[in-house]
Structures are given as C-alpha cells and as structure tokens.
Amino acid sequence: MSRYVGRFAPSPTGPLHAGSLVAALASWLDARAHAGAWLVRIEDVDTPRTIPGADQTILHQLASCGLYPDAPPTWQSQRTSLYQRALTQLQADGMVYPCTCSRKDITDAWAALGEQRPRNSDLIYPGTCRNAAHVKSPFAWRVRTEQPHRSTSITWTDRRLGSQSQDVETAVGDFVVQRADACFTYQLAMVVDDAEQSISHIVRGEDLADNTARQIWLQGCLNVPTQKYLHTPLVVGPNGEKLSKQNGATALDSSQPLHALNDAALVLGLSSAQGSVAEALLAWTQQWPFSKA
Ligand code: GLU
Ligand code: ZN
C-alpha cells in the first residue's frame, strides 16, 4: 500500500460539536491504526458562511482532545490558485459551461418539462444552459456530466457501508464548480486538495456519503487518483435529526475532553475509556475495527 495520508476537513461555520468530533476522532484513529499521517484542512472556501475565529476554535478543540495534525493545518482560502488551475483545465477540455440559473429558474425548468422536483439542496440540474449561445454575467461554471467517453455511473465500496452506486448524471446533474459569486465549491476544492495533499483515505460523516460519486467522477475529469472511503455513523439529537450546526448542536466543551471523546468513541462502537486523553486514544487505536481496508 502506498503511504496512508488521512485528513479531517472541517468547515469553519461554527465550533466542533459531538457529531463532528466523531469524524475527527475516526479519521485520527484510522491514520494512527495504519501508521499514517493525519492532516487538518480548514474548508473555508464558502466565504459568506465562514465564521471569523471558528477555525481557531476548532483547532483548539482538537488539541484539547489530543488530536494534533502531523503537519501544519491548511486553509482552502489560501489555495484558490490551485482551484483556478483546475477550473482552467476543465474549461480547456470543454467540460464546463457558464450558467446563470437561479434556484427558481431550475424549478421552473422542471415544471416546464412537466415534472415537479423537490425544492431542496439537492435540486437536480436539468441542463438548461448546457447549449446556451450566450449568458449574462455574473455566471457560475457547471461541469458537464453528459460526456461521450466518460460514464457517470459510479460504483464504489465504503469500508463501513459496503458497495454503493449512483448515476451522477441522473441523480445530481451538471453541478457547480465555481459559483456566480466567484467562490469555488466544496466539490471542486475538496477533489483538488485531496489530490494535491496525496490523501489516500477519506474518513468523514455519513451525511457526506452522497457526495462521493460526484467527487469520484470529478476526479476522473481532472485525471487525479481516488481514495478509499469510510463514512462514520451520525450522531442524532433528541429530535431524531442528525446533529448539525444548522440545527443548533452545542459546541464541544474543551474543558471535558475525555467526556467528549468517550461519547464519540461509543458512536464508533469502541468501549469507553478511563484515564488520560492520551491513554484513551492509545486504547482505541489498538481496538480500531477498520484497520484492514
Ligand atoms: N468540509 C466538509 C464539512 O465540514 C467535510 C468535507 C469532507 O470531509 O470531505 O462538512
Ligand atoms: Zn443555467
């Protein structure tokens, strides 16, 4: 096996909560169990959603839990020239096109086709601007899923969830790689960074599993290698919904790191640990259940 390089890639839209610590702990343990390196990447590419200072809070919370990265953390906001280079490559290859559609334009286009599509964050793009002769400014860049020699039918194996498949063209449609406000999207930035940082294994929350097929497909467009994936169980709140910053999950209490780590370990099926944070991390590394893949 080539060298194991893992990462934890939080978006600084708020402090870590019990759900995000599960992904952080799992990615750290997986790297340790493989004698690999563990990196931290602050995903602040969506500048309007970035909360000033949240990056430092997250790094402090990780440190209080004994989760230190093996190299200095990176910030996506300082790496936009890499994303621009990838976009330029997609433009040169004719794989992207400008699009001015708003969310309403997209639902209207589906209605005109006689189909009602749900108004949610996963609105499938109907391809309206694919062959448009001219578009107004400002516009987003969408990647063209309909390509003659590149299938959008993606299958991949998750180390916990098993075999997965998705047809990106029908399930997602042409997706945005640079928004009209010039922000590069998570999908593009993540694929570029995972390749540039030689990430071999991705360990993250199950809520992101649905993004995997489009990311693997985009890796093919950019001609970069793919990773091994492990999606960790989500933490649900009292209302049965997954914990997220959006539904008001409370920040981790950095003064009680062993308590927070024990909660995260239980979600991962590890037994609760006593003693110091360092002793707990060592014990869990030794019983880590996903060490083979
Ligand atoms: N930045 C993403 C998030 O916090 C995670 C990205 C990833 O692990 O691929 O939801
Ligand atoms: Zn459009």
PDB file of C-alpha atoms and ligand atoms in Angstrom:
ATOM      1  CA  MET A   1       0.000   0.000   0.000  1.00  0.00           C
ATOM      2  CA  SER A   2       1.204   3.459  -0.733  1.00  0.00           C
ATOM      3  CA  ARG A   3       1.627   5.742   2.214  1.00  0.00           C
ATOM      4  CA  TYR A   4      -1.501   6.363   4.268  1.00  0.00           C
ATOM      5  CA  VAL A   5      -2.451  10.037   4.440  1.00  0.00           C
ATOM      6  CA  GLY A   6      -5.768  10.918   6.052  1.00  0.00           C
ATOM      7  CA  ARG A   7      -7.427  14.189   6.841  1.00  0.00           C
ATOM      8  CA  PHE A   8     -10.108  15.949   8.815  1.00  0.00           C
ATOM      9  CA  ALA A   9     -11.648  18.771   6.817  1.00  0.00           C
ATOM     10  CA  PRO A  10     -13.992  20.908   8.930  1.00  0.00           C
ATOM     11  CA  SER A  11     -15.883  23.887   7.545  1.00  0.00           C
ATOM     12  CA  PRO A  12     -15.388  26.830   9.930  1.00  0.00           C
ATOM     13  CA  THR A  13     -19.073  27.655  10.091  1.00  0.00           C
ATOM     14  CA  GLY A  14     -19.043  27.168  13.875  1.00  0.00           C
ATOM     15  CA  PRO A  15     -17.250  25.209  16.604  1.00  0.00           C
ATOM     16  CA  LEU A  16     -16.979  21.415  16.615  1.00  0.00           C
ATOM     17  CA  HIS A  17     -19.957  19.607  18.119  1.00  0.00           C
ATOM     18  CA  ALA A  18     -20.480  15.989  19.200  1.00  0.00           C
ATOM     19  CA  GLY A  19     -21.195  14.920  15.598  1.00  0.00           C
ATOM     20  CA  SER A  20     -18.112  16.488  14.059  1.00  0.00           C
ATOM     21  CA  LEU A  21     -15.896  15.042  16.801  1.00  0.00           C
ATOM     22  CA  VAL A  22     -16.926  11.535  15.691  1.00  0.00           C
ATOM     23  CA  ALA A  23     -15.487  12.195  12.218  1.00  0.00           C
ATOM     24  CA  ALA A  24     -12.395  13.871  13.667  1.00  0.00           C
ATOM     25  CA  LEU A  25     -11.711  11.008  16.087  1.00  0.00           C
ATOM     26  CA  ALA A  26     -12.398   8.323  13.478  1.00  0.00           C
ATOM     27  CA  SER A  27     -10.086   9.902  10.897  1.00  0.00           C
ATOM     28  CA  TRP A  28      -7.347  10.333  13.526  1.00  0.00           C
ATOM     29  CA  LEU A  29      -7.694   6.723  14.787  1.00  0.00           C
ATOM     30  CA  ASP A  30      -7.713   5.334  11.261  1.00  0.00           C
ATOM     31  CA  ALA A  31      -4.499   7.216  10.446  1.00  0.00           C
ATOM     32  CA  ARG A  32      -2.858   6.008  13.667  1.00  0.00           C
ATOM     33  CA  ALA A  33      -4.017   2.408  13.171  1.00  0.00           C
ATOM     34  CA  HIS A  34      -2.409   2.491   9.688  1.00  0.00           C
ATOM     35  CA  ALA A  35       0.771   4.218  10.959  1.00  0.00           C
ATOM     36  CA  GLY A  36      -0.151   7.038   8.611  1.00  0.00           C
ATOM     37  CA  ALA A  37      -0.226  10.810   8.658  1.00  0.00           C
ATOM     38  CA  TRP A  38      -3.252  12.867   9.678  1.00  0.00           C
ATOM     39  CA  LEU A  39      -3.822  16.342   8.251  1.00  0.00           C
ATOM     40  CA  VAL A  40      -6.291  19.074   9.150  1.00  0.00           C
ATOM     41  CA  ARG A  41      -7.701  21.221   6.364  1.00  0.00           C
ATOM     42  CA  ILE A  42      -9.932  24.180   7.138  1.00  0.00           C
ATOM     43  CA  GLU A  43     -12.564  24.259   4.391  1.00  0.00           C
ATOM     44  CA  ASP A  44     -13.285  27.981   4.300  1.00  0.00           C
ATOM     45  CA  VAL A  45     -13.937  28.170   0.575  1.00  0.00           C
ATOM     46  CA  ASP A  46     -17.546  29.298   1.114  1.00  0.00           C
ATOM     47  CA  THR A  47     -16.600  32.728   2.411  1.00  0.00           C
ATOM     48  CA  PRO A  48     -20.136  34.014   3.141  1.00  0.00           C
ATOM     49  CA  ARG A  49     -20.709  31.058   5.510  1.00  0.00           C
ATOM     50  CA  THR A  50     -17.334  31.273   7.257  1.00  0.00           C
ATOM     51  CA  ILE A  51     -17.491  32.489  10.854  1.00  0.00           C
ATOM     52  CA  PRO A  52     -14.429  34.544  11.829  1.00  0.00           C
ATOM     53  CA  GLY A  53     -12.465  32.765  14.554  1.00  0.00           C
ATOM     54  CA  ALA A  54     -14.231  29.410  14.149  1.00  0.00           C
ATOM     55  CA  ASP A  55     -11.063  27.943  12.600  1.00  0.00           C
ATOM     56  CA  GLN A  56      -9.027  28.750  15.710  1.00  0.00           C
ATOM     57  CA  THR A  57     -11.804  27.430  17.951  1.00  0.00           C
ATOM     58  CA  ILE A  58     -11.828  24.131  16.040  1.00  0.00           C
ATOM     59  CA  LEU A  59      -8.023  23.778  16.193  1.00  0.00           C
ATOM     60  CA  HIS A  60      -8.138  24.473  19.919  1.00  0.00           C
ATOM     61  CA  GLN A  61     -10.938  21.928  20.442  1.00  0.00           C
ATOM     62  CA  LEU A  62      -8.972  19.273  18.514  1.00  0.00           C
ATOM     63  CA  ALA A  63      -5.827  19.998  20.532  1.00  0.00           C
ATOM     64  CA  SER A  64      -7.730  19.721  23.815  1.00  0.00           C
ATOM     65  CA  CYS A  65      -8.762  16.215  22.679  1.00  0.00           C
ATOM     66  CA  GLY A  66      -5.169  15.288  21.860  1.00  0.00           C
ATOM     67  CA  LEU A  67      -5.879  15.303  18.110  1.00  0.00           C
ATOM     68  CA  TYR A  68      -2.802  17.065  16.714  1.00  0.00           C
ATOM     69  CA  PRO A  69      -2.185  17.124  12.961  1.00  0.00           C
ATOM     70  CA  ASP A  70       1.111  15.771  11.623  1.00  0.00           C
ATOM     71  CA  ALA A  71       1.691  18.881   9.509  1.00  0.00           C
ATOM     72  CA  PRO A  72       0.601  22.499   9.900  1.00  0.00           C
ATOM     73  CA  PRO A  73      -3.113  22.902   9.039  1.00  0.00           C
ATOM     74  CA  THR A  74      -4.064  24.316   5.652  1.00  0.00           C
ATOM     75  CA  TRP A  75      -6.774  26.828   4.766  1.00  0.00           C
ATOM     76  CA  GLN A  76      -8.649  26.499   1.489  1.00  0.00           C
ATOM     77  CA  SER A  77      -8.982  30.279   1.282  1.00  0.00           C
ATOM     78  CA  GLN A  78      -5.209  30.400   0.707  1.00  0.00           C
ATOM     79  CA  ARG A  79      -5.304  27.823  -2.066  1.00  0.00           C
ATOM     80  CA  THR A  80      -7.646  29.380  -4.630  1.00  0.00           C
ATOM     81  CA  SER A  81      -4.924  29.455  -7.313  1.00  0.00           C
ATOM     82  CA  LEU A  82      -4.998  25.623  -7.245  1.00  0.00           C
ATOM     83  CA  TYR A  83      -8.779  25.595  -7.772  1.00  0.00           C
ATOM     84  CA  GLN A  84      -8.470  28.191 -10.543  1.00  0.00           C
ATOM     85  CA  ARG A  85      -5.893  25.991 -12.279  1.00  0.00           C
ATOM     86  CA  ALA A  86      -8.278  23.012 -12.122  1.00  0.00           C
ATOM     87  CA  LEU A  87     -11.136  25.124 -13.492  1.00  0.00           C
ATOM     88  CA  THR A  88      -8.901  26.347 -16.328  1.00  0.00           C
ATOM     89  CA  GLN A  89      -8.123  22.702 -17.142  1.00  0.00           C
ATOM     90  CA  LEU A  90     -11.844  21.819 -17.213  1.00  0.00           C
ATOM     91  CA  GLN A  91     -12.513  24.873 -19.420  1.00  0.00           C
ATOM     92  CA  ALA A  92      -9.739  23.883 -21.830  1.00  0.00           C
ATOM     93  CA  ASP A  93     -11.204  20.368 -22.014  1.00  0.00           C
ATOM     94  CA  GLY A  94     -14.706  21.722 -22.724  1.00  0.00           C
ATOM     95  CA  MET A  95     -16.037  20.055 -19.589  1.00  0.00           C
ATOM     96  CA  VAL A  96     -17.667  23.136 -18.021  1.00  0.00           C
ATOM     97  CA  TYR A  97     -20.082  25.797 -19.187  1.00  0.00           C
ATOM     98  CA  PRO A  98     -21.364  29.094 -17.779  1.00  0.00           C
ATOM     99  CA  CYS A  99     -24.790  29.066 -16.126  1.00  0.00           C
ATOM    100  CA  THR A 100     -26.925  31.911 -14.775  1.00  0.00           C
ATOM    101  CA  CYS A 101     -29.817  29.780 -13.490  1.00  0.00           C
ATOM    102  CA  SER A 102     -31.241  30.648 -10.098  1.00  0.00           C
ATOM    103  CA  ARG A 103     -32.952  28.005  -7.963  1.00  0.00           C
ATOM    104  CA  LYS A 104     -36.282  29.325  -9.235  1.00  0.00           C
ATOM    105  CA  ASP A 105     -35.090  29.027 -12.858  1.00  0.00           C
ATOM    106  CA  ILE A 106     -34.292  25.379 -12.160  1.00  0.00           C
ATOM    107  CA  THR A 107     -37.666  24.530 -10.590  1.00  0.00           C
ATOM    108  CA  ASP A 108     -39.409  26.437 -13.408  1.00  0.00           C
ATOM    109  CA  ALA A 109     -37.468  24.448 -15.992  1.00  0.00           C
ATOM    110  CA  TRP A 110     -38.597  21.184 -14.376  1.00  0.00           C
ATOM    111  CA  ALA A 111     -42.188  22.436 -14.256  1.00  0.00           C
ATOM    112  CA  ALA A 112     -41.981  23.276 -17.969  1.00  0.00           C
ATOM    113  CA  LEU A 113     -40.871  19.670 -18.541  1.00  0.00           C
ATOM    114  CA  GLY A 114     -43.971  18.557 -16.647  1.00  0.00           C
ATOM    115  CA  GLU A 115     -42.005  17.342 -13.628  1.00  0.00           C
ATOM    116  CA  GLN A 116     -42.069  18.585 -10.077  1.00  0.00           C
ATOM    117  CA  ARG A 117     -38.702  18.376  -8.410  1.00  0.00           C
ATOM    118  CA  PRO A 118     -38.372  18.903  -4.688  1.00  0.00           C
ATOM    119  CA  ARG A 119     -37.122  22.277  -3.609  1.00  0.00           C
ATOM    120  CA  ASN A 120     -34.197  21.085  -1.533  1.00  0.00           C
ATOM    121  CA  SER A 121     -30.469  21.464  -1.553  1.00  0.00           C
ATOM    122  CA  ASP A 122     -30.139  18.561  -3.969  1.00  0.00           C
ATOM    123  CA  LEU A 123     -32.076  20.148  -6.772  1.00  0.00           C
ATOM    124  CA  ILE A 124     -31.110  18.197  -9.887  1.00  0.00           C
ATOM    125  CA  TYR A 125     -29.933  20.489 -12.678  1.00  0.00           C
ATOM    126  CA  PRO A 126     -31.972  19.968 -15.870  1.00  0.00           C
ATOM    127  CA  GLY A 127     -29.191  21.160 -18.194  1.00  0.00           C
ATOM    128  CA  THR A 128     -30.857  24.421 -19.247  1.00  0.00           C
ATOM    129  CA  CYS A 129     -27.636  26.325 -20.045  1.00  0.00           C
ATOM    130  CA  ARG A 130     -25.736  23.359 -21.484  1.00  0.00           C
ATOM    131  CA  ASN A 131     -26.007  24.588 -25.036  1.00  0.00           C
ATOM    132  CA  ALA A 132     -26.855  28.247 -24.464  1.00  0.00           C
ATOM    133  CA  ALA A 133     -25.234  30.510 -27.024  1.00  0.00           C
ATOM    134  CA  HIS A 134     -24.676  33.403 -24.631  1.00  0.00           C
ATOM    135  CA  VAL A 135     -25.173  34.033 -20.947  1.00  0.00           C
ATOM    136  CA  LYS A 136     -25.363  37.181 -18.869  1.00  0.00           C
ATOM    137  CA  SER A 137     -22.849  37.968 -16.137  1.00  0.00           C
ATOM    138  CA  PRO A 138     -22.314  37.011 -13.393  1.00  0.00           C
ATOM    139  CA  PHE A 139     -22.431  33.303 -14.026  1.00  0.00           C
ATOM    140  CA  ALA A 140     -21.462  30.053 -12.357  1.00  0.00           C
ATOM    141  CA  TRP A 141     -19.418  27.297 -14.005  1.00  0.00           C
ATOM    142  CA  ARG A 142     -21.129  23.915 -14.174  1.00  0.00           C
ATOM    143  CA  VAL A 143     -19.431  20.683 -15.071  1.00  0.00           C
ATOM    144  CA  ARG A 144     -20.952  18.766 -17.989  1.00  0.00           C
ATOM    145  CA  THR A 145     -21.984  15.295 -16.834  1.00  0.00           C
ATOM    146  CA  GLU A 146     -23.011  14.307 -20.346  1.00  0.00           C
ATOM    147  CA  GLN A 147     -19.708  13.407 -21.970  1.00  0.00           C
ATOM    148  CA  PRO A 148     -19.279  10.922 -24.772  1.00  0.00           C
ATOM    149  CA  HIS A 149     -16.436   8.847 -23.292  1.00  0.00           C
ATOM    150  CA  ARG A 150     -16.970   9.215 -19.558  1.00  0.00           C
ATOM    151  CA  SER A 151     -19.677   7.237 -17.796  1.00  0.00           C
ATOM    152  CA  THR A 152     -21.451   8.921 -14.905  1.00  0.00           C
ATOM    153  CA  SER A 153     -22.446   5.565 -13.441  1.00  0.00           C
ATOM    154  CA  ILE A 154     -20.153   5.313 -10.420  1.00  0.00           C
ATOM    155  CA  THR A 155     -19.740   2.381  -8.053  1.00  0.00           C
ATOM    156  CA  TRP A 156     -17.501   2.466  -5.015  1.00  0.00           C
ATOM    157  CA  THR A 157     -17.008   0.485  -1.842  1.00  0.00           C
ATOM    158  CA  ASP A 158     -17.344   2.128   1.529  1.00  0.00           C
ATOM    159  CA  ARG A 159     -15.398   0.408   4.300  1.00  0.00           C
ATOM    160  CA  ARG A 160     -18.430   0.536   6.560  1.00  0.00           C
ATOM    161  CA  LEU A 161     -21.460   0.860   4.276  1.00  0.00           C
ATOM    162  CA  GLY A 162     -20.285  -1.622   1.637  1.00  0.00           C
ATOM    163  CA  SER A 163     -20.992  -1.374  -2.085  1.00  0.00           C
ATOM    164  CA  GLN A 164     -22.539   1.901  -3.259  1.00  0.00           C
ATOM    165  CA  SER A 165     -23.605   3.183  -6.647  1.00  0.00           C
ATOM    166  CA  GLN A 166     -25.009   6.340  -8.146  1.00  0.00           C
ATOM    167  CA  ASP A 167     -25.526   7.691 -11.633  1.00  0.00           C
ATOM    168  CA  VAL A 168     -24.260  11.241 -11.287  1.00  0.00           C
ATOM    169  CA  GLU A 169     -25.993  12.498 -14.413  1.00  0.00           C
ATOM    170  CA  THR A 170     -29.467  11.468 -13.285  1.00  0.00           C
ATOM    171  CA  ALA A 171     -29.056  11.782  -9.501  1.00  0.00           C
ATOM    172  CA  VAL A 172     -27.210  15.103  -9.455  1.00  0.00           C
ATOM    173  CA  GLY A 173     -26.955  16.516 -12.952  1.00  0.00           C
ATOM    174  CA  ASP A 174     -24.384  19.082 -14.060  1.00  0.00           C
ATOM    175  CA  PHE A 175     -23.063  20.558 -10.834  1.00  0.00           C
ATOM    176  CA  VAL A 176     -21.445  23.865  -9.983  1.00  0.00           C
ATOM    177  CA  VAL A 177     -17.676  24.059  -9.562  1.00  0.00           C
ATOM    178  CA  GLN A 178     -17.431  27.840  -9.293  1.00  0.00           C
ATOM    179  CA  ARG A 179     -20.374  29.920  -8.120  1.00  0.00           C
ATOM    180  CA  ALA A 180     -21.510  33.220  -9.607  1.00  0.00           C
ATOM    181  CA  ASP A 181     -20.033  34.979  -6.541  1.00  0.00           C
ATOM    182  CA  ALA A 182     -16.641  33.522  -7.602  1.00  0.00           C
ATOM    183  CA  CYS A 183     -16.427  31.074  -4.665  1.00  0.00           C
ATOM    184  CA  PHE A 184     -15.145  27.695  -5.752  1.00  0.00           C
ATOM    185  CA  THR A 185     -17.422  24.955  -4.474  1.00  0.00           C
ATOM    186  CA  TYR A 186     -16.717  22.305  -1.860  1.00  0.00           C
ATOM    187  CA  GLN A 187     -16.828  19.601  -4.563  1.00  0.00           C
ATOM    188  CA  LEU A 188     -14.046  21.136  -6.652  1.00  0.00           C
ATOM    189  CA  ALA A 189     -11.875  22.359  -3.777  1.00  0.00           C
ATOM    190  CA  MET A 190     -12.069  19.027  -1.973  1.00  0.00           C
ATOM    191  CA  VAL A 191     -11.138  16.976  -5.039  1.00  0.00           C
ATOM    192  CA  VAL A 192      -8.225  19.297  -5.864  1.00  0.00           C
ATOM    193  CA  ASP A 193      -6.925  19.347  -2.282  1.00  0.00           C
ATOM    194  CA  ASP A 194      -7.231  15.601  -1.668  1.00  0.00           C
ATOM    195  CA  ALA A 195      -5.149  15.048  -4.818  1.00  0.00           C
ATOM    196  CA  GLU A 196      -2.634  17.808  -4.107  1.00  0.00           C
ATOM    197  CA  GLN A 197      -2.175  16.630  -0.495  1.00  0.00           C
ATOM    198  CA  SER A 198      -1.820  12.968  -1.608  1.00  0.00           C
ATOM    199  CA  ILE A 199      -4.709  11.907   0.604  1.00  0.00           C
ATOM    200  CA  SER A 200      -5.104   8.114   0.431  1.00  0.00           C
ATOM    201  CA  HIS A 201      -8.053   7.610   2.812  1.00  0.00           C
ATOM    202  CA  ILE A 202     -11.132   9.725   3.472  1.00  0.00           C
ATOM    203  CA  VAL A 203     -12.920   9.196   6.782  1.00  0.00           C
ATOM    204  CA  ARG A 204     -15.885  11.512   7.327  1.00  0.00           C
ATOM    205  CA  GLY A 205     -19.530  11.601   8.405  1.00  0.00           C
ATOM    206  CA  GLU A 206     -22.176   9.556   6.639  1.00  0.00           C
ATOM    207  CA  ASP A 207     -24.047  12.734   5.661  1.00  0.00           C
ATOM    208  CA  LEU A 208     -21.329  13.258   3.046  1.00  0.00           C
ATOM    209  CA  ALA A 209     -21.583   9.751   1.543  1.00  0.00           C
ATOM    210  CA  ASP A 210     -23.992  11.002  -1.111  1.00  0.00           C
ATOM    211  CA  ASN A 211     -21.298  13.379  -2.441  1.00  0.00           C
ATOM    212  CA  THR A 212     -18.821  10.581  -3.048  1.00  0.00           C
ATOM    213  CA  ALA A 213     -19.966   9.511  -6.515  1.00  0.00           C
ATOM    214  CA  ARG A 214     -19.785  13.023  -7.964  1.00  0.00           C
ATOM    215  CA  GLN A 215     -16.381  13.528  -6.356  1.00  0.00           C
ATOM    216  CA  ILE A 216     -15.029  10.274  -7.819  1.00  0.00           C
ATOM    217  CA  TRP A 217     -16.452  11.279 -11.186  1.00  0.00           C
ATOM    218  CA  LEU A 218     -14.829  14.736 -10.964  1.00  0.00           C
ATOM    219  CA  GLN A 219     -11.522  13.079 -10.074  1.00  0.00           C
ATOM    220  CA  GLY A 220     -11.794  11.267 -13.406  1.00  0.00           C
ATOM    221  CA  CYS A 221     -12.394  14.559 -15.246  1.00  0.00           C
ATOM    222  CA  LEU A 222      -9.298  16.053 -13.602  1.00  0.00           C
ATOM    223  CA  ASN A 223      -7.293  12.886 -14.047  1.00  0.00           C
ATOM    224  CA  VAL A 224      -6.369  12.508 -10.372  1.00  0.00           C
ATOM    225  CA  PRO A 225      -6.458   9.340  -8.230  1.00  0.00           C
ATOM    226  CA  THR A 226      -9.351   8.360  -6.000  1.00  0.00           C
ATOM    227  CA  GLN A 227      -9.247   7.491  -2.289  1.00  0.00           C
ATOM    228  CA  LYS A 228     -10.550   4.761  -0.004  1.00  0.00           C
ATOM    229  CA  TYR A 229     -13.687   5.856   1.834  1.00  0.00           C
ATOM    230  CA  LEU A 230     -15.104   5.258   5.284  1.00  0.00           C
ATOM    231  CA  HIS A 231     -18.269   7.093   6.301  1.00  0.00           C
ATOM    232  CA  THR A 232     -18.875   7.185  10.041  1.00  0.00           C
ATOM    233  CA  PRO A 233     -22.227   6.970  11.870  1.00  0.00           C
ATOM    234  CA  LEU A 234     -24.039  10.234  12.532  1.00  0.00           C
ATOM    235  CA  VAL A 235     -24.999  11.487  15.943  1.00  0.00           C
ATOM    236  CA  VAL A 236     -28.702  12.200  16.242  1.00  0.00           C
ATOM    237  CA  GLY A 237     -30.129  14.796  18.547  1.00  0.00           C
ATOM    238  CA  PRO A 238     -33.159  14.417  20.839  1.00  0.00           C
ATOM    239  CA  ASN A 239     -35.478  15.156  17.877  1.00  0.00           C
ATOM    240  CA  GLY A 240     -34.032  12.219  15.916  1.00  0.00           C
ATOM    241  CA  GLU A 241     -32.370  14.545  13.410  1.00  0.00           C
ATOM    242  CA  LYS A 242     -28.660  14.470  12.719  1.00  0.00           C
ATOM    243  CA  LEU A 243     -26.742  16.926  14.869  1.00  0.00           C
ATOM    244  CA  SER A 244     -25.532  19.880  12.873  1.00  0.00           C
ATOM    245  CA  LYS A 245     -24.512  23.462  13.375  1.00  0.00           C
ATOM    246  CA  GLN A 246     -27.665  24.382  11.461  1.00  0.00           C
ATOM    247  CA  ASN A 247     -29.977  22.752  13.998  1.00  0.00           C
ATOM    248  CA  GLY A 248     -28.162  24.272  16.919  1.00  0.00           C
ATOM    249  CA  ALA A 249     -25.863  21.488  18.124  1.00  0.00           C
ATOM    250  CA  THR A 250     -23.955  22.748  21.137  1.00  0.00           C
ATOM    251  CA  ALA A 251     -20.224  23.286  20.896  1.00  0.00           C
ATOM    252  CA  LEU A 252     -17.923  20.708  22.419  1.00  0.00           C
ATOM    253  CA  ASP A 253     -16.797  21.563  25.890  1.00  0.00           C
ATOM    254  CA  SER A 254     -12.991  21.718  25.629  1.00  0.00           C
ATOM    255  CA  SER A 255     -12.682  21.526  29.410  1.00  0.00           C
ATOM    256  CA  GLN A 256     -14.111  17.969  29.376  1.00  0.00           C
ATOM    257  CA  PRO A 257     -12.166  16.331  26.514  1.00  0.00           C
ATOM    258  CA  LEU A 258     -12.296  12.764  27.843  1.00  0.00           C
ATOM    259  CA  HIS A 259     -16.034  13.021  28.269  1.00  0.00           C
ATOM    260  CA  ALA A 260     -16.489  14.293  24.695  1.00  0.00           C
ATOM    261  CA  LEU A 261     -14.112  11.657  23.306  1.00  0.00           C
ATOM    262  CA  ASN A 262     -15.897   8.858  25.167  1.00  0.00           C
ATOM    263  CA  ASP A 263     -19.212   9.925  23.642  1.00  0.00           C
ATOM    264  CA  ALA A 264     -17.638   9.941  20.170  1.00  0.00           C
ATOM    265  CA  ALA A 265     -15.983   6.547  20.769  1.00  0.00           C
ATOM    266  CA  LEU A 266     -19.333   4.981  21.736  1.00  0.00           C
ATOM    267  CA  VAL A 267     -20.807   6.097  18.397  1.00  0.00           C
ATOM    268  CA  LEU A 268     -17.902   4.305  16.702  1.00  0.00           C
ATOM    269  CA  GLY A 269     -18.541   1.095  18.674  1.00  0.00           C
ATOM    270  CA  LEU A 270     -15.484   1.494  20.891  1.00  0.00           C
ATOM    271  CA  SER A 271     -15.674   0.890  24.611  1.00  0.00           C
ATOM    272  CA  SER A 272     -15.475   3.793  26.999  1.00  0.00           C
ATOM    273  CA  ALA A 273     -12.022   4.609  28.321  1.00  0.00           C
ATOM    274  CA  GLN A 274     -10.679   5.841  31.645  1.00  0.00           C
ATOM    275  CA  GLY A 275      -7.555   7.755  32.489  1.00  0.00           C
ATOM    276  CA  SER A 276      -5.987  10.485  30.426  1.00  0.00           C
ATOM    277  CA  VAL A 277      -6.904  11.572  26.908  1.00  0.00           C
ATOM    278  CA  ALA A 278      -3.621  10.109  25.641  1.00  0.00           C
ATOM    279  CA  GLU A 279      -4.332   6.720  27.274  1.00  0.00           C
ATOM    280  CA  ALA A 280      -7.843   6.662  25.826  1.00  0.00           C
ATOM    281  CA  LEU A 281      -6.592   7.444  22.301  1.00  0.00           C
ATOM    282  CA  LEU A 282      -3.976   4.688  22.549  1.00  0.00           C
ATOM    283  CA  ALA A 283      -6.542   2.139  23.774  1.00  0.00           C
ATOM    284  CA  TRP A 284      -8.929   2.966  20.912  1.00  0.00           C
ATOM    285  CA  THR A 285      -6.154   2.822  18.312  1.00  0.00           C
ATOM    286  CA  GLN A 286      -5.467  -0.745  19.452  1.00  0.00           C
ATOM    287  CA  GLN A 287      -9.118  -1.789  19.136  1.00  0.00           C
ATOM    288  CA  TRP A 288      -9.880   0.197  15.967  1.00  0.00           C
ATOM    289  CA  PRO A 289     -12.245  -2.026  13.951  1.00  0.00           C
ATOM    290  CA  PHE A 290     -11.489  -0.734  10.451  1.00  0.00           C
ATOM    291  CA  SER A 291      -7.714  -1.269  10.362  1.00  0.00           C
ATOM    292  CA  LYS A 292      -7.532  -3.686   7.457  1.00  0.00           C
ATOM    293  CA  ALA A 293      -9.019  -1.876   4.477  1.00  0.00           C
TER     294      ALA A 293
HETATM  295  N1  GLU B   1     -15.923  20.414   4.972  1.00  0.00           N
HETATM  296  C1  GLU B   1     -16.891  19.373   4.965  1.00  0.00           C
HETATM  297  C2  GLU B   1     -17.811  19.514   6.167  1.00  0.00           C
HETATM  298  O1  GLU B   1     -17.412  20.024   7.183  1.00  0.00           O
HETATM  299  C3  GLU B   1     -16.296  17.977   5.023  1.00  0.00           C
HETATM  300  C4  GLU B   1     -15.502  17.642   3.841  1.00  0.00           C
HETATM  301  C5  GLU B   1     -15.026  16.223   3.742  1.00  0.00           C
HETATM  302  O2  GLU B   1     -14.674  15.611   4.757  1.00  0.00           O
HETATM  303  O3  GLU B   1     -14.959  15.735   2.628  1.00  0.00           O
HETATM  304  O4  GLU B   1     -18.952  19.139   6.118  1.00  0.00           O
HETATM  305 ZN    ZN B   2     -28.280  27.740 -16.289  1.00  0.00          ZN
END
